[in-house]
Tab-separated table of C-alpha atoms in Angstrom:
chain	number	residue	atom	x	y	z
A	1	UNK	CA	-21.926	39.993	-11.779
A	2	UNK	CA	-18.312	39.109	-12.564
A	3	UNK	CA	-17.537	38.885	-16.256
A	4	UNK	CA	-14.197	37.202	-15.730
A	5	UNK	CA	-12.673	35.185	-12.906
A	6	UNK	CA	-8.994	34.483	-12.280
A	7	UNK	CA	-8.103	31.419	-10.236
A	8	UNK	CA	-4.527	31.072	-9.014
A	9	UNK	CA	-3.304	27.488	-8.898
A	10	UNK	CA	0.361	27.832	-7.964
A	11	UNK	CA	2.946	30.538	-7.269
A	12	UNK	CA	6.697	29.941	-7.440
A	13	UNK	CA	8.029	30.991	-3.997
A	14	UNK	CA	11.429	31.882	-5.436
A	15	UNK	CA	10.418	34.002	-8.439
A	16	UNK	CA	6.727	34.825	-8.095
A	17	UNK	CA	5.830	33.070	-11.370
A	18	UNK	CA	2.136	32.162	-11.380
A	19	UNK	CA	0.019	29.395	-12.888
A	20	UNK	CA	-3.709	29.905	-13.001
A	21	UNK	CA	-7.016	29.588	-14.792
A	22	UNK	CA	-8.721	32.547	-16.411
A	23	UNK	CA	-12.437	31.841	-16.726
A	24	UNK	CA	-14.241	33.759	-19.491
A	25	UNK	CA	-17.614	33.566	-21.211
A	26	UNK	CA	-15.942	31.644	-24.057
A	27	UNK	CA	-13.906	29.127	-22.121
A	28	UNK	CA	-11.153	28.768	-19.587
A	29	UNK	CA	-7.599	29.867	-20.385
A	30	UNK	CA	-4.608	28.244	-18.709
A	31	UNK	CA	-2.024	30.795	-17.636
A	32	UNK	CA	0.653	31.886	-18.181
A	33	UNK	CA	-0.578	32.317	-21.738
A	34	UNK	CA	0.819	33.711	-24.971
A	35	UNK	CA	-1.964	35.051	-27.187
A	36	UNK	CA	-1.638	34.831	-31.002
A	37	UNK	CA	-2.289	38.170	-32.677
A	38	UNK	CA	-5.211	38.236	-35.111
A	39	UNK	CA	-5.144	41.916	-36.048
A	40	UNK	CA	-7.924	42.022	-38.641
A	41	UNK	CA	-10.066	39.116	-37.487
A	42	UNK	CA	-7.535	36.536	-38.622
A	43	UNK	CA	-4.210	35.167	-37.463
A	44	UNK	CA	-2.423	35.721	-40.751
A	45	UNK	CA	-1.890	32.529	-42.719
A	46	UNK	CA	-3.872	30.237	-40.409
A	47	UNK	CA	-7.378	28.822	-40.495
A	48	UNK	CA	-9.702	28.228	-37.556
A	49	UNK	CA	-8.831	24.532	-37.856
A	50	UNK	CA	-5.128	25.297	-37.368
A	51	UNK	CA	-5.828	27.445	-34.323
A	52	UNK	CA	-8.231	24.995	-32.693
A	53	UNK	CA	-6.801	21.595	-33.568
A	54	UNK	CA	-3.096	22.165	-34.220
A	55	UNK	CA	-2.350	24.961	-31.758
A	56	UNK	CA	-5.235	24.511	-29.297
A	57	UNK	CA	-5.193	28.282	-28.778
A	58	UNK	CA	-7.610	29.265	-26.011
A	59	UNK	CA	-7.562	32.991	-26.762
A	60	UNK	CA	-6.565	35.216	-29.692
A	61	UNK	CA	-6.357	38.980	-30.219
A	62	UNK	CA	-8.213	41.378	-32.463
A	63	UNK	CA	-7.342	45.011	-33.186
A	64	UNK	CA	-9.960	47.672	-32.527
A	65	UNK	CA	-8.351	50.315	-34.753
A	66	UNK	CA	-8.151	48.124	-37.842
A	67	UNK	CA	-11.563	46.488	-37.394
A	68	UNK	CA	-13.203	49.859	-36.716
A	69	UNK	CA	-11.874	51.184	-40.037
A	70	UNK	CA	-12.518	47.983	-41.998
A	71	UNK	CA	-15.040	46.385	-42.182
A	72	UNK	CA	-16.560	48.433	-39.322
A	73	UNK	CA	-17.705	47.442	-35.843
A	74	UNK	CA	-21.416	47.777	-36.648
A	75	UNK	CA	-21.145	45.339	-39.534
A	76	UNK	CA	-19.282	42.901	-37.274
A	77	UNK	CA	-21.936	43.335	-34.576
A	78	UNK	CA	-24.604	42.298	-37.096
A	79	UNK	CA	-22.777	38.970	-37.476
A	80	UNK	CA	-22.825	38.326	-33.737
A	81	UNK	CA	-19.610	40.167	-32.962
A	82	UNK	CA	-16.138	38.912	-33.785
A	83	UNK	CA	-16.961	35.427	-32.523
A	84	UNK	CA	-19.725	35.079	-35.107
A	85	UNK	CA	-17.982	37.027	-37.866
A	86	UNK	CA	-14.814	34.940	-37.828
A	87	UNK	CA	-16.492	31.801	-36.456
A	88	UNK	CA	-14.197	31.610	-33.442
A	89	UNK	CA	-15.713	29.748	-30.444
A	90	UNK	CA	-13.090	30.605	-27.834
A	91	UNK	CA	-11.997	33.776	-26.041
A	92	UNK	CA	-10.995	37.011	-27.787
A	93	UNK	CA	-9.107	40.017	-26.440
A	94	UNK	CA	-9.259	43.319	-28.290
A	95	UNK	CA	-6.916	46.222	-27.737
A	96	UNK	CA	-8.269	49.769	-27.688
A	97	UNK	CA	-6.466	50.959	-30.812
A	98	UNK	CA	-4.412	53.401	-28.758
A	99	UNK	CA	-1.091	51.872	-29.775
A	100	UNK	CA	-1.968	51.970	-33.471
A	101	UNK	CA	-3.101	55.587	-33.215
A	102	UNK	CA	0.126	56.399	-31.322
A	103	UNK	CA	2.116	54.942	-34.221
A	104	UNK	CA	0.367	57.378	-36.596
A	105	UNK	CA	2.296	60.294	-35.128
A	106	UNK	CA	1.909	62.400	-38.281
A	107	UNK	CA	-1.805	61.666	-38.577
A	108	UNK	CA	-3.105	62.263	-35.039
A	109	UNK	CA	-3.881	65.090	-32.640
A	110	UNK	CA	-4.177	64.483	-28.915
A	111	UNK	CA	-6.916	66.269	-26.986
A	112	UNK	CA	-8.445	65.923	-23.521
A	113	UNK	CA	-11.583	64.547	-25.142
A	114	UNK	CA	-9.669	61.838	-26.949
A	115	UNK	CA	-7.453	61.428	-29.968
A	116	UNK	CA	-8.246	62.790	-33.417
A	117	UNK	CA	-6.654	60.785	-36.213
A	118	UNK	CA	-6.733	60.178	-39.928
A	119	UNK	CA	-7.239	56.727	-41.356
A	120	UNK	CA	-4.134	55.210	-42.902
A	121	UNK	CA	-6.467	53.709	-45.535
A	122	UNK	CA	-8.068	56.808	-47.042
A	123	UNK	CA	-7.230	59.807	-44.870
A	124	UNK	CA	-10.726	60.161	-43.372
A	125	UNK	CA	-10.798	61.823	-39.971
A	126	UNK	CA	-11.997	59.944	-36.872
A	127	UNK	CA	-12.068	60.463	-33.106
A	128	UNK	CA	-11.365	57.828	-30.467
A	129	UNK	CA	-12.474	58.651	-26.933
A	130	UNK	CA	-12.402	56.467	-23.813
A	131	UNK	CA	-16.161	56.062	-24.172
A	132	UNK	CA	-16.251	55.383	-27.929
A	133	UNK	CA	-13.561	52.693	-27.795
A	134	UNK	CA	-15.586	50.891	-25.117
A	135	UNK	CA	-18.645	51.071	-27.386
A	136	UNK	CA	-16.699	49.784	-30.398
A	137	UNK	CA	-15.331	46.849	-28.412
A	138	UNK	CA	-18.775	46.015	-27.023
A	139	UNK	CA	-19.943	45.787	-30.652
A	140	UNK	CA	-16.994	43.493	-31.385
A	141	UNK	CA	-18.074	41.361	-28.413
A	142	UNK	CA	-14.594	40.574	-27.129
A	143	UNK	CA	-14.239	38.806	-23.790
A	144	UNK	CA	-11.457	41.144	-22.662
A	145	UNK	CA	-11.460	44.766	-23.776
A	146	UNK	CA	-8.657	47.275	-23.291
A	147	UNK	CA	-9.030	50.845	-22.069
A	148	UNK	CA	-7.942	53.692	-24.335
A	149	UNK	CA	-4.538	54.897	-23.137
A	150	UNK	CA	-1.924	57.392	-24.239
A	151	UNK	CA	1.181	55.473	-25.229
A	152	UNK	CA	4.250	57.530	-24.322
A	153	UNK	CA	7.075	58.046	-26.789
A	154	UNK	CA	10.532	56.705	-26.004
A	155	UNK	CA	12.610	58.516	-25.011
A	156	UNK	CA	10.500	61.044	-23.104
A	157	UNK	CA	11.342	63.453	-20.317
A	158	UNK	CA	9.907	62.827	-16.869
A	159	UNK	CA	7.560	65.799	-17.324
A	160	UNK	CA	6.316	64.515	-20.709
A	161	UNK	CA	5.830	61.022	-19.298
A	162	UNK	CA	3.907	62.382	-16.309
A	163	UNK	CA	1.574	64.387	-18.540
A	164	UNK	CA	0.923	61.304	-20.673
A	165	UNK	CA	0.401	59.044	-17.651
A	166	UNK	CA	-2.054	61.462	-16.055
A	167	UNK	CA	-4.024	61.625	-19.299
A	168	UNK	CA	-4.173	57.832	-19.336
A	169	UNK	CA	-5.545	57.808	-15.768
A	170	UNK	CA	-8.212	60.412	-16.556
A	171	UNK	CA	-9.249	58.481	-19.652
A	172	UNK	CA	-9.358	55.254	-17.645
A	173	UNK	CA	-11.742	56.791	-15.109
A	174	UNK	CA	-14.014	58.015	-17.878
A	175	UNK	CA	-13.872	54.731	-19.768
A	176	UNK	CA	-14.603	52.635	-16.684
A	177	UNK	CA	-17.544	54.839	-15.715
A	178	UNK	CA	-19.008	54.526	-19.221
A	179	UNK	CA	-18.367	50.773	-19.297
A	180	UNK	CA	-20.221	50.231	-16.012
A	181	UNK	CA	-23.140	52.318	-17.221
A	182	UNK	CA	-23.354	50.193	-20.375
A	183	UNK	CA	-23.169	46.990	-18.320
A	184	UNK	CA	-26.335	47.976	-16.447
A	185	UNK	CA	-28.417	47.435	-19.578
A	186	UNK	CA	-26.833	44.307	-21.027
A	187	UNK	CA	-25.809	40.823	-19.990
A	188	UNK	CA	-22.212	41.277	-18.828
A	189	UNK	CA	-19.545	39.094	-20.393
A	190	UNK	CA	-16.978	41.695	-21.452
A	191	UNK	CA	-14.242	42.601	-18.953
A	192	UNK	CA	-12.337	45.890	-19.306
A	193	UNK	CA	-8.639	46.214	-18.385
A	194	UNK	CA	-6.996	49.597	-17.717
A	195	UNK	CA	-3.417	50.008	-18.964
A	196	UNK	CA	-0.518	51.156	-16.783
A	197	UNK	CA	1.682	53.817	-18.395
A	198	UNK	CA	4.572	55.972	-17.162
A	199	UNK	CA	7.275	55.447	-19.789
A	200	UNK	CA	10.593	54.294	-18.287
A	201	UNK	CA	10.112	55.978	-14.920
A	202	UNK	CA	9.420	53.591	-12.047
A	203	UNK	CA	7.916	56.303	-9.838
A	204	UNK	CA	5.353	57.208	-12.510
A	205	UNK	CA	4.483	53.562	-13.061
A	206	UNK	CA	3.949	53.067	-9.333
A	207	UNK	CA	1.738	56.148	-9.177
A	208	UNK	CA	-0.249	54.978	-12.186
A	209	UNK	CA	-0.815	51.540	-10.617
A	210	UNK	CA	-2.048	53.133	-7.410
A	211	UNK	CA	-4.573	55.335	-9.207
A	212	UNK	CA	-5.797	52.652	-11.621
A	213	UNK	CA	-6.158	50.236	-8.713
A	214	UNK	CA	-8.936	52.450	-7.382
A	215	UNK	CA	-11.028	51.434	-10.407
A	216	UNK	CA	-11.201	47.843	-9.112
A	217	UNK	CA	-11.025	46.422	-12.636
A	218	UNK	CA	-11.128	42.693	-13.353
A	219	UNK	CA	-7.598	42.710	-14.721
A	220	UNK	CA	-4.744	45.072	-15.479
A	221	UNK	CA	-2.351	45.553	-18.383
A	222	UNK	CA	1.114	47.084	-18.592
A	223	UNK	CA	1.598	49.133	-21.760
A	224	UNK	CA	4.213	51.440	-23.194
A	225	UNK	CA	6.841	48.723	-23.550
A	226	UNK	CA	8.351	47.523	-26.845
A	227	UNK	CA	8.357	51.118	-28.105
A	228	UNK	CA	12.084	51.237	-28.895
A	229	UNK	CA	13.607	50.968	-25.432
A	230	UNK	CA	16.406	48.479	-24.605
A	231	UNK	CA	15.157	45.075	-23.471
A	232	UNK	CA	16.819	45.536	-20.082
A	233	UNK	CA	14.675	48.613	-19.508
A	234	UNK	CA	11.524	46.688	-20.453
A	235	UNK	CA	12.344	44.129	-17.785
A	236	UNK	CA	13.152	46.819	-15.253
A	237	UNK	CA	9.784	48.521	-15.794
A	238	UNK	CA	8.007	45.174	-15.589
A	239	UNK	CA	9.705	44.485	-12.260
A	240	UNK	CA	8.714	47.928	-10.998
A	241	UNK	CA	5.073	47.541	-12.042
A	242	UNK	CA	3.768	43.980	-11.995
A	243	UNK	CA	4.301	43.156	-8.280
A	244	UNK	CA	2.169	46.192	-7.374
A	245	UNK	CA	-0.839	44.987	-9.374
A	246	UNK	CA	-3.627	43.153	-7.506
A	247	UNK	CA	-2.523	39.600	-6.724
A	248	UNK	CA	-5.984	38.163	-7.423
A	249	UNK	CA	-6.314	39.699	-10.901
A	250	UNK	CA	-4.724	38.687	-14.226
A	251	UNK	CA	-1.636	40.679	-15.237
A	252	UNK	CA	-1.071	41.334	-18.921
A	253	UNK	CA	2.116	42.831	-20.397
A	254	UNK	CA	1.366	44.050	-23.907
A	255	UNK	CA	3.504	43.543	-26.997
A	256	UNK	CA	6.212	41.205	-25.680
A	257	UNK	CA	8.426	39.291	-26.406
A	258	UNK	CA	11.112	37.118	-28.076
A	259	UNK	CA	11.133	33.381	-27.175
A	260	UNK	CA	14.023	33.754	-24.741
A	261	UNK	CA	12.203	36.635	-23.034
A	262	UNK	CA	9.002	34.727	-22.263
A	263	UNK	CA	10.431	32.992	-19.149
A	264	UNK	CA	11.768	36.335	-17.910
A	265	UNK	CA	8.341	37.958	-17.988
A	266	UNK	CA	6.697	34.941	-16.364
A	267	UNK	CA	9.389	35.020	-13.649
A	268	UNK	CA	8.261	38.571	-12.907
A	269	UNK	CA	4.669	37.526	-12.258
A	270	UNK	CA	3.169	38.113	-15.711
A	271	UNK	CA	0.145	35.975	-16.659
A	272	UNK	CA	-0.610	37.131	-20.215
A	273	UNK	CA	1.518	38.224	-23.179
A	274	UNK	CA	1.167	38.877	-26.881
A	275	UNK	CA	3.486	39.893	-29.694
A	276	UNK	CA	3.460	39.941	-33.502
A	277	UNK	CA	6.989	38.521	-33.522
A	278	UNK	CA	6.180	34.819	-34.100
A	279	UNK	CA	3.737	35.527	-36.937
A	280	UNK	CA	5.497	38.469	-38.607
A	281	UNK	CA	8.928	36.856	-38.400
A	282	UNK	CA	7.504	33.622	-39.775
A	283	UNK	CA	6.260	35.350	-42.921
A	284	UNK	CA	9.699	36.928	-43.334
A	285	UNK	CA	11.493	33.581	-43.139
A	286	UNK	CA	12.802	33.959	-39.582
A	287	UNK	CA	11.983	30.805	-37.640
A	288	UNK	CA	12.435	29.956	-33.969
A	289	UNK	CA	13.568	26.456	-32.999
A	290	UNK	CA	14.772	24.642	-29.897
A	291	UNK	CA	18.273	24.822	-31.412
A	292	UNK	CA	18.182	28.553	-32.149
A	293	UNK	CA	16.991	30.784	-34.972
A	294	UNK	CA	16.786	29.588	-38.569
A	295	UNK	CA	16.853	32.176	-41.357
A	296	UNK	CA	15.451	29.888	-44.010
A	297	UNK	CA	16.588	31.856	-47.091
A	298	UNK	CA	20.228	31.101	-46.323
A	299	UNK	CA	21.962	28.873	-48.868
A	300	UNK	CA	23.038	26.395	-46.188
A	301	UNK	CA	19.455	25.029	-46.153
A	302	UNK	CA	19.159	24.491	-49.929
A	303	UNK	CA	19.704	20.714	-49.708
A	304	UNK	CA	19.010	20.251	-45.999
A	305	UNK	CA	16.800	17.182	-45.574
A	306	UNK	CA	16.320	17.639	-41.828
A	307	UNK	CA	13.050	18.853	-40.319
A	308	UNK	CA	13.019	22.450	-39.190
A	309	UNK	CA	13.045	21.341	-35.531
A	310	UNK	CA	13.367	17.709	-34.563
A	311	UNK	CA	11.921	18.500	-31.136
A	312	UNK	CA	8.762	20.150	-32.477
A	313	UNK	CA	5.425	18.353	-32.794
A	314	UNK	CA	3.864	20.686	-35.389
A	315	UNK	CA	2.695	19.596	-38.848
A	316	UNK	CA	5.461	21.619	-40.498
A	317	UNK	CA	8.239	19.871	-38.601
A	318	UNK	CA	6.781	16.367	-38.789
A	319	UNK	CA	6.161	16.607	-42.548
A	320	UNK	CA	8.563	18.876	-44.437
A	321	UNK	CA	12.306	19.370	-44.843
A	322	UNK	CA	14.238	22.596	-44.435
A	323	UNK	CA	15.089	22.389	-48.140
A	324	UNK	CA	11.391	22.357	-49.070
A	325	UNK	CA	10.606	25.256	-46.757
A	326	UNK	CA	13.485	27.248	-48.256
A	327	UNK	CA	12.191	26.510	-51.752
A	328	UNK	CA	8.699	27.758	-50.815
A	329	UNK	CA	10.117	30.935	-49.322
A	330	UNK	CA	12.402	31.646	-52.283
A	331	UNK	CA	9.549	30.998	-54.706
A	332	UNK	CA	7.209	33.329	-52.816
A	333	UNK	CA	4.664	30.564	-52.306
A	334	UNK	CA	1.719	31.362	-49.999
A	335	UNK	CA	2.045	27.948	-48.363
A	336	UNK	CA	5.306	29.033	-46.769
A	337	UNK	CA	3.570	31.652	-44.616
A	338	UNK	CA	1.099	29.072	-43.328
A	339	UNK	CA	3.716	26.444	-42.517
A	340	UNK	CA	6.124	28.940	-40.954
A	341	UNK	CA	3.446	30.646	-38.865
A	342	UNK	CA	2.129	27.311	-37.662
A	343	UNK	CA	5.603	26.344	-36.515
A	344	UNK	CA	6.518	29.624	-34.798
A	345	UNK	CA	3.255	29.755	-32.856
A	346	UNK	CA	3.579	26.095	-31.880
A	347	UNK	CA	7.057	26.904	-30.584
A	348	UNK	CA	5.763	29.826	-28.506
A	349	UNK	CA	2.760	27.986	-27.090
A	350	UNK	CA	4.892	24.962	-26.212
A	351	UNK	CA	7.251	27.200	-24.224
A	352	UNK	CA	4.260	28.549	-22.304
A	353	UNK	CA	2.913	25.061	-21.610
A	354	UNK	CA	6.273	23.847	-20.324
A	355	UNK	CA	6.562	26.876	-18.069
A	356	UNK	CA	3.087	26.335	-16.695
A	357	UNK	CA	3.867	22.690	-15.975
A	358	UNK	CA	7.118	23.699	-14.232
A	359	UNK	CA	5.280	26.190	-12.009
A	360	UNK	CA	2.685	23.579	-11.070
A	361	UNK	CA	5.388	20.986	-10.332
A	362	UNK	CA	7.522	23.443	-8.357
A	363	UNK	CA	10.455	23.225	-10.783
A	364	UNK	CA	10.223	26.685	-12.386
A	365	UNK	CA	13.539	27.959	-10.900
A	366	UNK	CA	15.369	25.117	-12.678
A	367	UNK	CA	13.450	25.852	-15.885
A	368	UNK	CA	14.476	29.508	-15.648
A	369	UNK	CA	18.152	28.674	-15.073
A	370	UNK	CA	18.190	26.448	-18.147
A	371	UNK	CA	16.416	29.100	-20.217
A	372	UNK	CA	18.931	31.759	-19.193
A	373	UNK	CA	21.882	29.492	-19.922
A	374	UNK	CA	20.577	28.717	-23.405
A	375	UNK	CA	19.710	32.363	-24.088
A	376	UNK	CA	23.286	33.389	-23.327
A	377	UNK	CA	24.784	30.811	-25.688
A	378	UNK	CA	26.377	32.018	-28.969
A	379	UNK	CA	23.388	30.976	-31.105
A	380	UNK	CA	20.722	32.685	-29.035
A	381	UNK	CA	16.948	32.121	-29.327
A	382	UNK	CA	17.488	28.628	-27.916
A	383	UNK	CA	14.702	27.491	-25.628
A	384	UNK	CA	14.655	24.826	-22.905
């Protein structure tokens, strides 16, 4: 039984940009989609009401590493998984925790069995294996689960990248075998995506795609980007990888990108994206608008009565002035994080909706030209 179904609706003949519907056990997701990051069972600063009614988010992310350490996947399972624990009725994607463990370079040890690491919370030792991360995510009950992978450092030599990529493939085979065994004894509604690695070497990425394709997964992710490489290299690796992925499966590039980069990834055939940038930058006073970036702490906004973005429909922009937002930020008020996060995510999701509409109408090439022209203007971070 299929746990997830991807339905293509339109493909741009000039760029390969795709619009589709991703059917999950917790609702249908219109693609291309940007997924808000809810690391610890919450999108920081926002309530369920914000996510459902203001943003109309169809899918959000959870983080296996953090939820495994606190409060624990078994506790969450007792509440009906993440959906019941955080009272979220729509789709959830969880990552495997591999990226977080990779970032703990001083606290981890890589082995064929898996990765041994120490908790950043209290130093306790734990082991993630391809099998155990599947089990943890099944307890979390996410609609889309990610395979444990070995995220390659940047820069890495070709030999180092090959060793890492081959480990990722071996882990993927083990994880998929374990996942399918578990699915035999439970009602299937959790899809599992392998992750393509290979650092910044196109030949390794192509080889990884070929081997992971043999697993016949219900979707595929591209990892190992946004690890310190230049943006041009991220795009180059996306171009080398995404067109080789199965055309009838969703394609997810992990951890990207800035507002002006979203059209570039979609133009390369990407269906799904996520990034902490809109939420993290919001909390730090860095706001994205249709007219470019706004660093709200700057003195120029002290008496600015204008809305943050006159072209934005969000509650923040239709209610408050830039001067008020600056005051909240300077005063360290909690409300600022909520209002700023609500705006930045609205901005991101509106870009995705406009791109989807352009693909369906056959006008995506014009959309892309406008986006590139605005991105190259002096005050970048403009969006069409």
